[in-house]
């Protein structure tokens, strides 16, 4: 049998975990977790003198307060600093159905 004290402990831990996960999802990741990954490969049939630098941007979920115009500008500036030959925009630009 679960005592009242044990129930309150479990409920408190669950609430704390939910708050921590929500804080990460809505504050930390959108504001501080811009991921940059570099991949290098040679497609079949390409010679060593051919090169193509591609920058892929996705999942902006552009809405206030998490993705402001200033944050979007910072991401774009960082993409331009990589000096890609082409920039691909993959989608998920708006956070909701109404834009």
PDB file of N, CA and C in Angstrom:
ATOM      1  N   UNK A   1       0.840  -1.181   0.000  1.00  0.00           N
ATOM      2  CA  UNK A   1       0.000   0.000   0.000  1.00  0.00           C
ATOM      3  C   UNK A   1       0.887   1.247   0.000  1.00  0.00           C
ATOM      4  N   UNK A   2       0.528   2.190  -0.797  1.00  0.00           N
ATOM      5  CA  UNK A   2       1.288   3.431  -0.919  1.00  0.00           C
ATOM      6  C   UNK A   2       0.814   4.412   0.148  1.00  0.00           C
ATOM      7  N   UNK A   3       1.741   4.847   0.991  1.00  0.00           N
ATOM      8  CA  UNK A   3       1.367   5.793   2.042  1.00  0.00           C
ATOM      9  C   UNK A   3       1.197   7.187   1.445  1.00  0.00           C
ATOM     10  N   UNK A   4       0.577   8.030   2.220  1.00  0.00           N
ATOM     11  CA  UNK A   4       0.358   9.409   1.772  1.00  0.00           C
ATOM     12  C   UNK A   4       1.698  10.106   1.545  1.00  0.00           C
ATOM     13  N   UNK A   5       2.637   9.869   2.433  1.00  0.00           N
ATOM     14  CA  UNK A   5       3.965  10.484   2.313  1.00  0.00           C
ATOM     15  C   UNK A   5       4.662  10.025   1.030  1.00  0.00           C
ATOM     16  N   UNK A   6       4.615   8.725   0.745  1.00  0.00           N
ATOM     17  CA  UNK A   6       5.224   8.200  -0.481  1.00  0.00           C
ATOM     18  C   UNK A   6       4.532   8.756  -1.723  1.00  0.00           C
ATOM     19  N   UNK A   7       3.204   8.864  -1.659  1.00  0.00           N
ATOM     20  CA  UNK A   7       2.460   9.432  -2.786  1.00  0.00           C
ATOM     21  C   UNK A   7       2.896  10.872  -3.042  1.00  0.00           C
ATOM     22  N   UNK A   8       3.008  11.658  -1.975  1.00  0.00           N
ATOM     23  CA  UNK A   8       3.413  13.057  -2.135  1.00  0.00           C
ATOM     24  C   UNK A   8       4.845  13.164  -2.659  1.00  0.00           C
ATOM     25  N   UNK A   9       5.722  12.270  -2.231  1.00  0.00           N
ATOM     26  CA  UNK A   9       7.092  12.261  -2.761  1.00  0.00           C
ATOM     27  C   UNK A   9       7.094  11.961  -4.258  1.00  0.00           C
ATOM     28  N   UNK A  10       6.351  10.933  -4.645  1.00  0.00           N
ATOM     29  CA  UNK A  10       6.282  10.579  -6.071  1.00  0.00           C
ATOM     30  C   UNK A  10       5.656  11.693  -6.891  1.00  0.00           C
ATOM     31  N   UNK A  11       4.591  12.283  -6.358  1.00  0.00           N
ATOM     32  CA  UNK A  11       3.934  13.378  -7.066  1.00  0.00           C
ATOM     33  C   UNK A  11       4.884  14.565  -7.213  1.00  0.00           C
ATOM     34  N   UNK A  12       5.615  14.888  -6.139  1.00  0.00           N
ATOM     35  CA  UNK A  12       6.573  15.994  -6.186  1.00  0.00           C
ATOM     36  C   UNK A  12       7.696  15.740  -7.176  1.00  0.00           C
ATOM     37  N   UNK A  13       8.219  14.516  -7.185  1.00  0.00           N
ATOM     38  CA  UNK A  13       9.271  14.180  -8.147  1.00  0.00           C
ATOM     39  C   UNK A  13       8.749  14.233  -9.579  1.00  0.00           C
ATOM     40  N   UNK A  14       7.529  13.759  -9.780  1.00  0.00           N
ATOM     41  CA  UNK A  14       6.927  13.820 -11.117  1.00  0.00           C
ATOM     42  C   UNK A  14       6.726  15.255 -11.574  1.00  0.00           C
ATOM     43  N   UNK A  15       6.243  16.107 -10.656  1.00  0.00           N
ATOM     44  CA  UNK A  15       6.039  17.516 -10.996  1.00  0.00           C
ATOM     45  C   UNK A  15       7.369  18.199 -11.290  1.00  0.00           C
ATOM     46  N   UNK A  16       8.387  17.887 -10.494  1.00  0.00           N
ATOM     47  CA  UNK A  16       9.712  18.468 -10.723  1.00  0.00           C
ATOM     48  C   UNK A  16      10.286  18.021 -12.065  1.00  0.00           C
ATOM     49  N   UNK A  17      10.137  16.737 -12.383  1.00  0.00           N
ATOM     50  CA  UNK A  17      10.614  16.231 -13.671  1.00  0.00           C
ATOM     51  C   UNK A  17       9.889  16.869 -14.842  1.00  0.00           C
ATOM     52  N   UNK A  18       8.573  17.033 -14.709  1.00  0.00           N
ATOM     53  CA  UNK A  18       7.792  17.680 -15.766  1.00  0.00           C
ATOM     54  C   UNK A  18       8.236  19.121 -15.956  1.00  0.00           C
ATOM     55  N   UNK A  19       8.462  19.836 -14.856  1.00  0.00           N
ATOM     56  CA  UNK A  19       8.921  21.220 -14.934  1.00  0.00           C
ATOM     57  C   UNK A  19      10.298  21.301 -15.585  1.00  0.00           C
ATOM     58  N   UNK A  20      11.199  20.395 -15.203  1.00  0.00           N
ATOM     59  CA  UNK A  20      12.555  20.409 -15.771  1.00  0.00           C
ATOM     60  C   UNK A  20      12.527  20.130 -17.266  1.00  0.00           C
ATOM     61  N   UNK A  21      11.759  19.135 -17.678  1.00  0.00           N
ATOM     62  CA  UNK A  21      11.665  18.812 -19.101  1.00  0.00           C
ATOM     63  C   UNK A  21      11.026  19.955 -19.887  1.00  0.00           C
ATOM     64  N   UNK A  22       9.981  20.553 -19.332  1.00  0.00           N
ATOM     65  CA  UNK A  22       9.337  21.689 -19.994  1.00  0.00           C
ATOM     66  C   UNK A  22      10.266  22.882 -20.107  1.00  0.00           C
ATOM     67  N   UNK A  23      11.039  23.135 -19.050  1.00  0.00           N
ATOM     68  CA  UNK A  23      11.998  24.246 -19.091  1.00  0.00           C
ATOM     69  C   UNK A  23      13.032  24.030 -20.180  1.00  0.00           C
ATOM     70  N   UNK A  24      13.512  22.811 -20.291  1.00  0.00           N
ATOM     71  CA  UNK A  24      14.489  22.503 -21.338  1.00  0.00           C
ATOM     72  C   UNK A  24      13.876  22.688 -22.723  1.00  0.00           C
ATOM     73  N   UNK A  25      12.673  22.156 -22.916  1.00  0.00           N
ATOM     74  CA  UNK A  25      12.045  22.182 -24.238  1.00  0.00           C
ATOM     75  C   UNK A  25      11.663  23.585 -24.680  1.00  0.00           C
ATOM     76  N   UNK A  26      11.265  24.446 -23.741  1.00  0.00           N
ATOM     77  CA  UNK A  26      10.769  25.761 -24.126  1.00  0.00           C
ATOM     78  C   UNK A  26      11.748  26.895 -23.894  1.00  0.00           C
ATOM     79  N   UNK A  27      12.809  26.678 -23.156  1.00  0.00           N
ATOM     80  CA  UNK A  27      13.733  27.773 -22.882  1.00  0.00           C
ATOM     81  C   UNK A  27      15.162  27.457 -23.301  1.00  0.00           C
ATOM     82  N   UNK A  28      15.678  26.331 -22.900  1.00  0.00           N
ATOM     83  CA  UNK A  28      17.099  26.057 -23.126  1.00  0.00           C
ATOM     84  C   UNK A  28      17.382  25.685 -24.574  1.00  0.00           C
ATOM     85  N   UNK A  29      16.690  24.681 -25.096  1.00  0.00           N
ATOM     86  CA  UNK A  29      16.995  24.223 -26.455  1.00  0.00           C
ATOM     87  C   UNK A  29      16.741  25.290 -27.518  1.00  0.00           C
ATOM     88  N   UNK A  30      15.588  25.969 -27.523  1.00  0.00           N
ATOM     89  CA  UNK A  30      15.386  26.967 -28.582  1.00  0.00           C
ATOM     90  C   UNK A  30      16.353  28.145 -28.512  1.00  0.00           C
ATOM     91  N   UNK A  31      16.805  28.496 -27.320  1.00  0.00           N
ATOM     92  CA  UNK A  31      17.644  29.687 -27.183  1.00  0.00           C
ATOM     93  C   UNK A  31      19.138  29.400 -27.251  1.00  0.00           C
ATOM     94  N   UNK A  32      19.555  28.228 -26.834  1.00  0.00           N
ATOM     95  CA  UNK A  32      20.985  28.001 -26.672  1.00  0.00           C
ATOM     96  C   UNK A  32      21.534  26.803 -27.423  1.00  0.00           C
ATOM     97  N   UNK A  33      20.712  26.037 -28.105  1.00  0.00           N
ATOM     98  CA  UNK A  33      21.176  24.775 -28.663  1.00  0.00           C
ATOM     99  C   UNK A  33      21.150  24.775 -30.187  1.00  0.00           C
ATOM    100  N   UNK A  34      21.853  25.669 -30.800  1.00  0.00           N
ATOM    101  CA  UNK A  34      22.005  25.634 -32.247  1.00  0.00           C
ATOM    102  C   UNK A  34      23.046  24.569 -32.571  1.00  0.00           C
ATOM    103  N   UNK A  35      22.661  23.588 -33.346  1.00  0.00           N
ATOM    104  CA  UNK A  35      23.558  22.473 -33.648  1.00  0.00           C
ATOM    105  C   UNK A  35      24.216  22.677 -35.000  1.00  0.00           C
ATOM    106  N   UNK A  36      25.513  22.568 -35.006  1.00  0.00           N
ATOM    107  CA  UNK A  36      26.273  22.616 -36.252  1.00  0.00           C
ATOM    108  C   UNK A  36      27.002  21.296 -36.386  1.00  0.00           C
ATOM    109  N   UNK A  37      26.761  20.606 -37.477  1.00  0.00           N
ATOM    110  CA  UNK A  37      27.446  19.338 -37.735  1.00  0.00           C
ATOM    111  C   UNK A  37      28.079  19.406 -39.111  1.00  0.00           C
ATOM    112  N   UNK A  38      29.255  18.882 -39.212  1.00  0.00           N
ATOM    113  CA  UNK A  38      29.963  18.851 -40.488  1.00  0.00           C
ATOM    114  C   UNK A  38      30.084  17.409 -40.959  1.00  0.00           C
ATOM    115  N   UNK A  39      29.757  17.214 -42.206  1.00  0.00           N
ATOM    116  CA  UNK A  39      29.898  15.905 -42.843  1.00  0.00           C
ATOM    117  C   UNK A  39      30.738  16.092 -44.096  1.00  0.00           C
ATOM    118  N   UNK A  40      31.585  15.152 -44.367  1.00  0.00           N
ATOM    119  CA  UNK A  40      32.395  15.209 -45.580  1.00  0.00           C
ATOM    120  C   UNK A  40      32.327  13.846 -46.249  1.00  0.00           C
ATOM    121  N   UNK A  41      31.915  13.855 -47.498  1.00  0.00           N
ATOM    122  CA  UNK A  41      31.857  12.610 -48.256  1.00  0.00           C
ATOM    123  C   UNK A  41      32.034  12.924 -49.730  1.00  0.00           C
ATOM    124  N   UNK A  42      32.377  11.928 -50.484  1.00  0.00           N
ATOM    125  CA  UNK A  42      32.540  12.062 -51.929  1.00  0.00           C
ATOM    126  C   UNK A  42      31.543  11.136 -52.613  1.00  0.00           C
ATOM    127  N   UNK A  43      30.557  11.715 -53.307  1.00  0.00           N
ATOM    128  CA  UNK A  43      29.591  10.881 -54.016  1.00  0.00           C
ATOM    129  C   UNK A  43      30.265  10.094 -55.139  1.00  0.00           C
ATOM    130  N   UNK A  44      29.718   8.950 -55.501  1.00  0.00           N
ATOM    131  CA  UNK A  44      30.291   8.179 -56.609  1.00  0.00           C
ATOM    132  C   UNK A  44      30.317   9.009 -57.894  1.00  0.00           C
ATOM    133  N   UNK A  45      31.431   8.978 -58.579  1.00  0.00           N
ATOM    134  CA  UNK A  45      31.550   9.699 -59.840  1.00  0.00           C
ATOM    135  C   UNK A  45      32.108  11.109 -59.713  1.00  0.00           C
ATOM    136  N   UNK A  46      32.278  11.612 -58.487  1.00  0.00           N
ATOM    137  CA  UNK A  46      32.833  12.946 -58.306  1.00  0.00           C
ATOM    138  C   UNK A  46      34.350  12.850 -58.241  1.00  0.00           C
ATOM    139  N   UNK A  47      34.999  13.809 -58.853  1.00  0.00           N
ATOM    140  CA  UNK A  47      36.456  13.870 -58.774  1.00  0.00           C
ATOM    141  C   UNK A  47      36.855  14.707 -57.562  1.00  0.00           C
ATOM    142  N   UNK A  48      38.115  14.642 -57.206  1.00  0.00           N
ATOM    143  CA  UNK A  48      38.594  15.337 -56.010  1.00  0.00           C
ATOM    144  C   UNK A  48      38.499  16.855 -56.132  1.00  0.00           C
ATOM    145  N   UNK A  49      38.512  17.382 -57.357  1.00  0.00           N
ATOM    146  CA  UNK A  49      38.473  18.834 -57.521  1.00  0.00           C
ATOM    147  C   UNK A  49      37.054  19.400 -57.440  1.00  0.00           C
ATOM    148  N   UNK A  50      36.029  18.565 -57.400  1.00  0.00           N
ATOM    149  CA  UNK A  50      34.652  19.038 -57.248  1.00  0.00           C
ATOM    150  C   UNK A  50      34.309  19.134 -55.764  1.00  0.00           C
ATOM    151  N   UNK A  51      33.741  20.266 -55.376  1.00  0.00           N
ATOM    152  CA  UNK A  51      33.312  20.409 -53.982  1.00  0.00           C
ATOM    153  C   UNK A  51      32.013  21.206 -53.943  1.00  0.00           C
ATOM    154  N   UNK A  52      31.226  20.946 -52.948  1.00  0.00           N
ATOM    155  CA  UNK A  52      29.959  21.640 -52.756  1.00  0.00           C
ATOM    156  C   UNK A  52      29.718  21.742 -51.256  1.00  0.00           C
ATOM    157  N   UNK A  53      29.628  22.970 -50.754  1.00  0.00           N
ATOM    158  CA  UNK A  53      29.362  23.186 -49.338  1.00  0.00           C
ATOM    159  C   UNK A  53      27.885  23.543 -49.183  1.00  0.00           C
ATOM    160  N   UNK A  54      27.157  22.709 -48.433  1.00  0.00           N
ATOM    161  CA  UNK A  54      25.714  22.861 -48.259  1.00  0.00           C
ATOM    162  C   UNK A  54      25.426  23.189 -46.797  1.00  0.00           C
ATOM    163  N   UNK A  55      24.564  24.172 -46.574  1.00  0.00           N
ATOM    164  CA  UNK A  55      24.095  24.511 -45.232  1.00  0.00           C
ATOM    165  C   UNK A  55      22.604  24.175 -45.185  1.00  0.00           C
ATOM    166  N   UNK A  56      22.199  23.387 -44.205  1.00  0.00           N
ATOM    167  CA  UNK A  56      20.804  22.964 -44.071  1.00  0.00           C
ATOM    168  C   UNK A  56      20.224  23.607 -42.817  1.00  0.00           C
ATOM    169  N   UNK A  57      19.126  24.344 -42.979  1.00  0.00           N
ATOM    170  CA  UNK A  57      18.441  24.983 -41.853  1.00  0.00           C
ATOM    171  C   UNK A  57      17.031  24.411 -41.760  1.00  0.00           C
ATOM    172  N   UNK A  58      16.605  24.068 -40.544  1.00  0.00           N
ATOM    173  CA  UNK A  58      15.284  23.461 -40.379  1.00  0.00           C
ATOM    174  C   UNK A  58      14.734  23.734 -38.986  1.00  0.00           C
ATOM    175  N   UNK A  59      13.442  23.561 -38.862  1.00  0.00           N
ATOM    176  CA  UNK A  59      12.729  23.601 -37.576  1.00  0.00           C
ATOM    177  C   UNK A  59      12.920  24.911 -36.823  1.00  0.00           C
ATOM    178  N   UNK A  60      12.611  26.013 -37.462  1.00  0.00           N
ATOM    179  CA  UNK A  60      12.703  27.305 -36.786  1.00  0.00           C
ATOM    180  C   UNK A  60      11.606  27.479 -35.740  1.00  0.00           C
ATOM    181  N   UNK A  61      10.410  27.007 -36.034  1.00  0.00           N
ATOM    182  CA  UNK A  61       9.248  27.208 -35.150  1.00  0.00           C
ATOM    183  C   UNK A  61       9.215  28.672 -34.716  1.00  0.00           C
ATOM    184  N   UNK A  62       9.155  29.537 -35.697  1.00  0.00           N
ATOM    185  CA  UNK A  62       9.281  30.975 -35.489  1.00  0.00           C
ATOM    186  C   UNK A  62       8.061  31.531 -34.759  1.00  0.00           C
ATOM    187  N   UNK A  63       8.227  31.879 -33.497  1.00  0.00           N
ATOM    188  CA  UNK A  63       7.169  32.527 -32.716  1.00  0.00           C
ATOM    189  C   UNK A  63       7.797  33.161 -31.483  1.00  0.00           C
ATOM    190  N   UNK A  64       7.137  34.181 -30.988  1.00  0.00           N
ATOM    191  CA  UNK A  64       7.588  34.814 -29.749  1.00  0.00           C
ATOM    192  C   UNK A  64       7.078  33.979 -28.589  1.00  0.00           C
ATOM    193  N   UNK A  65       7.752  33.920 -27.483  1.00  0.00           N
ATOM    194  CA  UNK A  65       8.986  34.595 -27.100  1.00  0.00           C
ATOM    195  C   UNK A  65      10.237  33.773 -27.382  1.00  0.00           C
ATOM    196  N   UNK A  66      10.093  32.552 -27.910  1.00  0.00           N
ATOM    197  CA  UNK A  66      11.254  31.666 -28.010  1.00  0.00           C
ATOM    198  C   UNK A  66      12.108  31.939 -29.235  1.00  0.00           C
ATOM    199  N   UNK A  67      11.500  32.245 -30.349  1.00  0.00           N
ATOM    200  CA  UNK A  67      12.277  32.491 -31.566  1.00  0.00           C
ATOM    201  C   UNK A  67      11.940  33.902 -32.038  1.00  0.00           C
ATOM    202  N   UNK A  68      12.755  34.842 -31.607  1.00  0.00           N
ATOM    203  CA  UNK A  68      12.538  36.240 -31.965  1.00  0.00           C
ATOM    204  C   UNK A  68      13.233  36.545 -33.288  1.00  0.00           C
ATOM    205  N   UNK A  69      12.967  37.719 -33.804  1.00  0.00           N
ATOM    206  CA  UNK A  69      13.617  38.149 -35.041  1.00  0.00           C
ATOM    207  C   UNK A  69      15.130  38.222 -34.833  1.00  0.00           C
ATOM    208  N   UNK A  70      15.563  38.690 -33.670  1.00  0.00           N
ATOM    209  CA  UNK A  70      16.995  38.764 -33.379  1.00  0.00           C
ATOM    210  C   UNK A  70      17.660  37.397 -33.360  1.00  0.00           C
ATOM    211  N   UNK A  71      16.979  36.412 -32.795  1.00  0.00           N
ATOM    212  CA  UNK A  71      17.524  35.046 -32.765  1.00  0.00           C
ATOM    213  C   UNK A  71      17.604  34.475 -34.171  1.00  0.00           C
ATOM    214  N   UNK A  72      16.563  34.715 -34.972  1.00  0.00           N
ATOM    215  CA  UNK A  72      16.569  34.245 -36.353  1.00  0.00           C
ATOM    216  C   UNK A  72      17.701  34.903 -37.137  1.00  0.00           C
ATOM    217  N   UNK A  73      17.902  36.194 -36.919  1.00  0.00           N
ATOM    218  CA  UNK A  73      18.995  36.900 -37.595  1.00  0.00           C
ATOM    219  C   UNK A  73      20.353  36.319 -37.192  1.00  0.00           C
ATOM    220  N   UNK A  74      20.509  35.974 -35.920  1.00  0.00           N
ATOM    221  CA  UNK A  74      21.754  35.365 -35.452  1.00  0.00           C
ATOM    222  C   UNK A  74      22.008  34.027 -36.143  1.00  0.00           C
ATOM    223  N   UNK A  75      20.978  33.217 -36.293  1.00  0.00           N
ATOM    224  CA  UNK A  75      21.118  31.926 -36.973  1.00  0.00           C
ATOM    225  C   UNK A  75      21.504  32.137 -38.434  1.00  0.00           C
ATOM    226  N   UNK A  76      20.865  33.096 -39.084  1.00  0.00           N
ATOM    227  CA  UNK A  76      21.170  33.381 -40.491  1.00  0.00           C
ATOM    228  C   UNK A  76      22.603  33.889 -40.633  1.00  0.00           C
ATOM    229  N   UNK A  77      23.029  34.756 -39.721  1.00  0.00           N
ATOM    230  CA  UNK A  77      24.408  35.258 -39.759  1.00  0.00           C
ATOM    231  C   UNK A  77      25.419  34.124 -39.581  1.00  0.00           C
ATOM    232  N   UNK A  78      25.116  33.190 -38.686  1.00  0.00           N
ATOM    233  CA  UNK A  78      26.013  32.048 -38.484  1.00  0.00           C
ATOM    234  C   UNK A  78      26.052  31.156 -39.720  1.00  0.00           C
ATOM    235  N   UNK A  79      24.912  31.018 -40.380  1.00  0.00           N
ATOM    236  CA  UNK A  79      24.874  30.222 -41.615  1.00  0.00           C
ATOM    237  C   UNK A  79      25.706  30.893 -42.705  1.00  0.00           C
ATOM    238  N   UNK A  80      25.592  32.202 -42.834  1.00  0.00           N
ATOM    239  CA  UNK A  80      26.377  32.925 -43.839  1.00  0.00           C
ATOM    240  C   UNK A  80      27.867  32.863 -43.528  1.00  0.00           C
ATOM    241  N   UNK A  81      28.221  32.843 -42.245  1.00  0.00           N
ATOM    242  CA  UNK A  81      29.634  32.781 -41.861  1.00  0.00           C
ATOM    243  C   UNK A  81      30.289  31.467 -42.295  1.00  0.00           C
ATOM    244  N   UNK A  82      29.497  30.435 -42.493  1.00  0.00           N
ATOM    245  CA  UNK A  82      30.036  29.156 -42.969  1.00  0.00           C
ATOM    246  C   UNK A  82      30.399  29.196 -44.453  1.00  0.00           C
ATOM    247  N   UNK A  83      29.973  30.241 -45.148  1.00  0.00           N
ATOM    248  CA  UNK A  83      30.222  30.443 -46.578  1.00  0.00           C
ATOM    249  C   UNK A  83      29.803  29.236 -47.423  1.00  0.00           C
ATOM    250  N   UNK A  84      28.522  28.849 -47.313  1.00  0.00           N
ATOM    251  CA  UNK A  84      28.064  27.697 -48.102  1.00  0.00           C
ATOM    252  C   UNK A  84      27.843  28.073 -49.562  1.00  0.00           C
ATOM    253  N   UNK A  85      27.882  27.068 -50.425  1.00  0.00           N
ATOM    254  CA  UNK A  85      27.536  27.269 -51.827  1.00  0.00           C
ATOM    255  C   UNK A  85      26.023  27.337 -52.002  1.00  0.00           C
ATOM    256  N   UNK A  86      25.302  26.639 -51.137  1.00  0.00           N
ATOM    257  CA  UNK A  86      23.841  26.612 -51.205  1.00  0.00           C
ATOM    258  C   UNK A  86      23.289  26.452 -49.788  1.00  0.00           C
ATOM    259  N   UNK A  87      22.143  27.087 -49.529  1.00  0.00           N
ATOM    260  CA  UNK A  87      21.453  26.946 -48.250  1.00  0.00           C
ATOM    261  C   UNK A  87      20.106  26.290 -48.517  1.00  0.00           C
ATOM    262  N   UNK A  88      19.838  25.200 -47.819  1.00  0.00           N
ATOM    263  CA  UNK A  88      18.569  24.489 -47.956  1.00  0.00           C
ATOM    264  C   UNK A  88      17.707  24.768 -46.733  1.00  0.00           C
ATOM    265  N   UNK A  89      16.458  25.168 -46.961  1.00  0.00           N
ATOM    266  CA  UNK A  89      15.499  25.410 -45.883  1.00  0.00           C
ATOM    267  C   UNK A  89      14.503  24.258 -45.889  1.00  0.00           C
ATOM    268  N   UNK A  90      14.510  23.438 -44.836  1.00  0.00           N
ATOM    269  CA  UNK A  90      13.750  22.196 -44.859  1.00  0.00           C
ATOM    270  C   UNK A  90      12.324  22.294 -44.335  1.00  0.00           C
ATOM    271  N   UNK A  91      11.974  23.282 -43.587  1.00  0.00           N
ATOM    272  CA  UNK A  91      10.582  23.382 -43.167  1.00  0.00           C
ATOM    273  C   UNK A  91      10.404  23.617 -41.683  1.00  0.00           C
ATOM    274  N   UNK A  92       9.140  23.515 -41.248  1.00  0.00           N
ATOM    275  CA  UNK A  92       8.718  23.821 -39.876  1.00  0.00           C
ATOM    276  C   UNK A  92       9.122  25.245 -39.500  1.00  0.00           C
ATOM    277  N   UNK A  93       8.633  26.189 -40.284  1.00  0.00           N
ATOM    278  CA  UNK A  93       8.981  27.586 -40.035  1.00  0.00           C
ATOM    279  C   UNK A  93       8.092  28.216 -38.971  1.00  0.00           C
ATOM    280  N   UNK A  94       6.791  27.918 -38.995  1.00  0.00           N
ATOM    281  CA  UNK A  94       5.844  28.513 -38.055  1.00  0.00           C
ATOM    282  C   UNK A  94       5.560  27.536 -36.922  1.00  0.00           C
ATOM    283  N   UNK A  95       5.242  28.095 -35.751  1.00  0.00           N
ATOM    284  CA  UNK A  95       5.011  27.255 -34.580  1.00  0.00           C
ATOM    285  C   UNK A  95       3.579  26.763 -34.486  1.00  0.00           C
ATOM    286  N   UNK A  96       2.656  27.360 -35.220  1.00  0.00           N
ATOM    287  CA  UNK A  96       1.260  26.952 -35.132  1.00  0.00           C
ATOM    288  C   UNK A  96       0.590  26.974 -36.482  1.00  0.00           C
ATOM    289  N   UNK A  97      -0.707  26.760 -36.461  1.00  0.00           N
ATOM    290  CA  UNK A  97      -1.461  26.737 -37.708  1.00  0.00           C
ATOM    291  C   UNK A  97      -1.723  28.148 -38.227  1.00  0.00           C
ATOM    292  N   UNK A  98      -1.815  29.111 -37.324  1.00  0.00           N
ATOM    293  CA  UNK A  98      -2.062  30.495 -37.734  1.00  0.00           C
ATOM    294  C   UNK A  98      -0.744  31.226 -37.859  1.00  0.00           C
ATOM    295  N   UNK A  99      -0.532  31.883 -38.994  1.00  0.00           N
ATOM    296  CA  UNK A  99       0.717  32.624 -39.185  1.00  0.00           C
ATOM    297  C   UNK A  99       0.434  34.077 -39.412  1.00  0.00           C
TER     298      UNK A  99
END
